């Protein structure tokens, strides 16, 4: 099969394989299954693949972009975003955390674990898209991480987080959107 057409893509679907190979969709399903078992393709989720050798060469930004596609809508946040911005010295190896609106779930792909934390629709803000990557603003990542900790769903080594690198006015502004009953505890964690 001519995989050259797929090498330039961040990810591909069964339909993309059918078109690249010039085969029918049912044949492409069989081919994807065989190539996945053989280790040529890495299945990220249903109908969502990457070439194994391409995956092994992805940089952090590519993996974070993949995280956005695995569960839509989502944005990179929590300790992953804090590390991305250089606000924490905690470095998560092969562990990506994202905020999502659909459900909380963990997806293991190759050597990377993607963890999605469901947030209420009202808290799904404070992120932007840059170069194809949806990522929380530094202040939003701090608040998301603190919120998870208050809920008992996460833990951050706050001694490793440099809160001087974030805008405290923006932290206070964003904090107003969180549930009232948690605002005091979040503010205490964030030192505002």
PDB file of N, CA and C in Angstrom, residues 6-7 12 22 25 31 35 39-40 42 47 54 60 64 72 77 80-82 88 93 107 113 125 133 148 163 168 172:
ATOM      1  N   UNK A   6      -0.167   9.148   3.609  1.00  0.00           N
ATOM      2  CA  UNK A   6      -0.581   9.224   5.007  1.00  0.00           C
ATOM      3  C   UNK A   6       0.507   9.811   5.905  1.00  0.00           C
ATOM      4  N   UNK A   7       1.753   9.762   5.463  1.00  0.00           N
ATOM      5  CA  UNK A   7       2.872  10.219   6.291  1.00  0.00           C
ATOM      6  C   UNK A   7       2.830  11.709   6.587  1.00  0.00           C
ATOM      7  N   UNK A  12      -5.192   9.869  10.524  1.00  0.00           N
ATOM      8  CA  UNK A  12      -6.007   9.536   9.360  1.00  0.00           C
ATOM      9  C   UNK A  12      -7.127   8.583   9.756  1.00  0.00           C
ATOM     10  N   UNK A  22      -6.642   3.271  -2.881  1.00  0.00           N
ATOM     11  CA  UNK A  22      -7.513   3.006  -4.027  1.00  0.00           C
ATOM     12  C   UNK A  22      -8.315   1.730  -3.854  1.00  0.00           C
ATOM     13  N   UNK A  25     -14.121   0.790   0.976  1.00  0.00           N
ATOM     14  CA  UNK A  25     -14.168   1.051   2.414  1.00  0.00           C
ATOM     15  C   UNK A  25     -14.106  -0.238   3.235  1.00  0.00           C
ATOM     16  N   UNK A  31      -7.819  -3.776   6.145  1.00  0.00           N
ATOM     17  CA  UNK A  31      -6.423  -3.361   6.070  1.00  0.00           C
ATOM     18  C   UNK A  31      -5.989  -2.638   7.344  1.00  0.00           C
ATOM     19  N   UNK A  35      -3.033  -3.888   9.751  1.00  0.00           N
ATOM     20  CA  UNK A  35      -1.860  -3.032   9.967  1.00  0.00           C
ATOM     21  C   UNK A  35      -1.726  -2.639  11.445  1.00  0.00           C
ATOM     22  N   UNK A  39       1.416  -3.639  13.891  1.00  0.00           N
ATOM     23  CA  UNK A  39       2.177  -2.560  14.497  1.00  0.00           C
ATOM     24  C   UNK A  39       2.530  -1.421  13.553  1.00  0.00           C
ATOM     25  N   UNK A  40       2.043  -1.466  12.318  1.00  0.00           N
ATOM     26  CA  UNK A  40       2.308  -0.396  11.355  1.00  0.00           C
ATOM     27  C   UNK A  40       1.446   0.815  11.667  1.00  0.00           C
ATOM     28  N   UNK A  42      -1.143   2.724  14.556  1.00  0.00           N
ATOM     29  CA  UNK A  42      -1.494   2.815  15.970  1.00  0.00           C
ATOM     30  C   UNK A  42      -2.909   3.360  16.025  1.00  0.00           C
ATOM     31  N   UNK A  47     -11.795   4.444  14.231  1.00  0.00           N
ATOM     32  CA  UNK A  47     -11.619   5.157  12.970  1.00  0.00           C
ATOM     33  C   UNK A  47     -10.654   6.341  13.087  1.00  0.00           C
ATOM     34  N   UNK A  54       5.535   7.434  12.528  1.00  0.00           N
ATOM     35  CA  UNK A  54       5.264   8.863  12.657  1.00  0.00           C
ATOM     36  C   UNK A  54       5.008   9.222  14.112  1.00  0.00           C
ATOM     37  N   UNK A  60       6.033  17.178  21.383  1.00  0.00           N
ATOM     38  CA  UNK A  60       4.986  17.402  22.379  1.00  0.00           C
ATOM     39  C   UNK A  60       3.768  18.092  21.779  1.00  0.00           C
ATOM     40  N   UNK A  64      -0.120  16.843  21.823  1.00  0.00           N
ATOM     41  CA  UNK A  64      -1.181  17.669  22.412  1.00  0.00           C
ATOM     42  C   UNK A  64      -2.298  17.934  21.404  1.00  0.00           C
ATOM     43  N   UNK A  72     -13.549  15.479  21.377  1.00  0.00           N
ATOM     44  CA  UNK A  72     -13.951  16.808  20.915  1.00  0.00           C
ATOM     45  C   UNK A  72     -15.281  17.155  21.555  1.00  0.00           C
ATOM     46  N   UNK A  77      -5.121  21.335  29.566  1.00  0.00           N
ATOM     47  CA  UNK A  77      -5.159  22.151  30.777  1.00  0.00           C
ATOM     48  C   UNK A  77      -4.436  21.434  31.909  1.00  0.00           C
ATOM     49  N   UNK A  80      -0.565  19.587  32.673  1.00  0.00           N
ATOM     50  CA  UNK A  80       0.011  19.530  31.329  1.00  0.00           C
ATOM     51  C   UNK A  80       0.218  20.933  30.771  1.00  0.00           C
ATOM     52  N   UNK A  81      -0.796  21.790  30.882  1.00  0.00           N
ATOM     53  CA  UNK A  81      -0.673  23.163  30.390  1.00  0.00           C
ATOM     54  C   UNK A  81       0.329  23.953  31.227  1.00  0.00           C
ATOM     55  N   UNK A  82       0.340  23.733  32.542  1.00  0.00           N
ATOM     56  CA  UNK A  82       1.300  24.437  33.397  1.00  0.00           C
ATOM     57  C   UNK A  82       2.732  24.081  32.998  1.00  0.00           C
ATOM     58  N   UNK A  88       5.360  25.248  35.990  1.00  0.00           N
ATOM     59  CA  UNK A  88       5.660  24.245  36.998  1.00  0.00           C
ATOM     60  C   UNK A  88       6.923  23.487  36.609  1.00  0.00           C
ATOM     61  N   UNK A  93       5.640  12.915  32.144  1.00  0.00           N
ATOM     62  CA  UNK A  93       6.121  12.103  31.034  1.00  0.00           C
ATOM     63  C   UNK A  93       4.992  11.187  30.578  1.00  0.00           C
ATOM     64  N   UNK A 107      -7.626   7.336  28.178  1.00  0.00           N
ATOM     65  CA  UNK A 107      -7.359   6.579  26.961  1.00  0.00           C
ATOM     66  C   UNK A 107      -5.869   6.333  26.872  1.00  0.00           C
ATOM     67  N   UNK A 113      -0.727   8.248  27.996  1.00  0.00           N
ATOM     68  CA  UNK A 113      -2.039   8.198  28.631  1.00  0.00           C
ATOM     69  C   UNK A 113      -2.690   9.565  28.486  1.00  0.00           C
ATOM     70  N   UNK A 125     -14.123  27.503  29.293  1.00  0.00           N
ATOM     71  CA  UNK A 125     -13.727  28.807  28.756  1.00  0.00           C
ATOM     72  C   UNK A 125     -12.249  29.015  29.103  1.00  0.00           C
ATOM     73  N   UNK A 133      -3.666  24.013  18.127  1.00  0.00           N
ATOM     74  CA  UNK A 133      -3.714  23.427  19.471  1.00  0.00           C
ATOM     75  C   UNK A 133      -4.638  24.252  20.356  1.00  0.00           C
ATOM     76  N   UNK A 148      -9.868  20.810  40.397  1.00  0.00           N
ATOM     77  CA  UNK A 148      -9.815  19.341  40.478  1.00  0.00           C
ATOM     78  C   UNK A 148      -9.339  18.882  41.845  1.00  0.00           C
ATOM     79  N   UNK A 163       3.549  30.664  40.833  1.00  0.00           N
ATOM     80  CA  UNK A 163       2.356  31.487  40.632  1.00  0.00           C
ATOM     81  C   UNK A 163       2.688  32.942  40.316  1.00  0.00           C
ATOM     82  N   UNK A 168      -2.471  37.663  38.378  1.00  0.00           N
ATOM     83  CA  UNK A 168      -3.390  37.442  39.504  1.00  0.00           C
ATOM     84  C   UNK A 168      -4.734  38.140  39.304  1.00  0.00           C
ATOM     85  N   UNK A 172      -8.321  36.157  39.439  1.00  0.00           N
ATOM     86  CA  UNK A 172      -9.514  36.566  40.191  1.00  0.00           C
ATOM     87  C   UNK A 172     -10.735  36.696  39.275  1.00  0.00           C
TER      88      UNK A 172
END
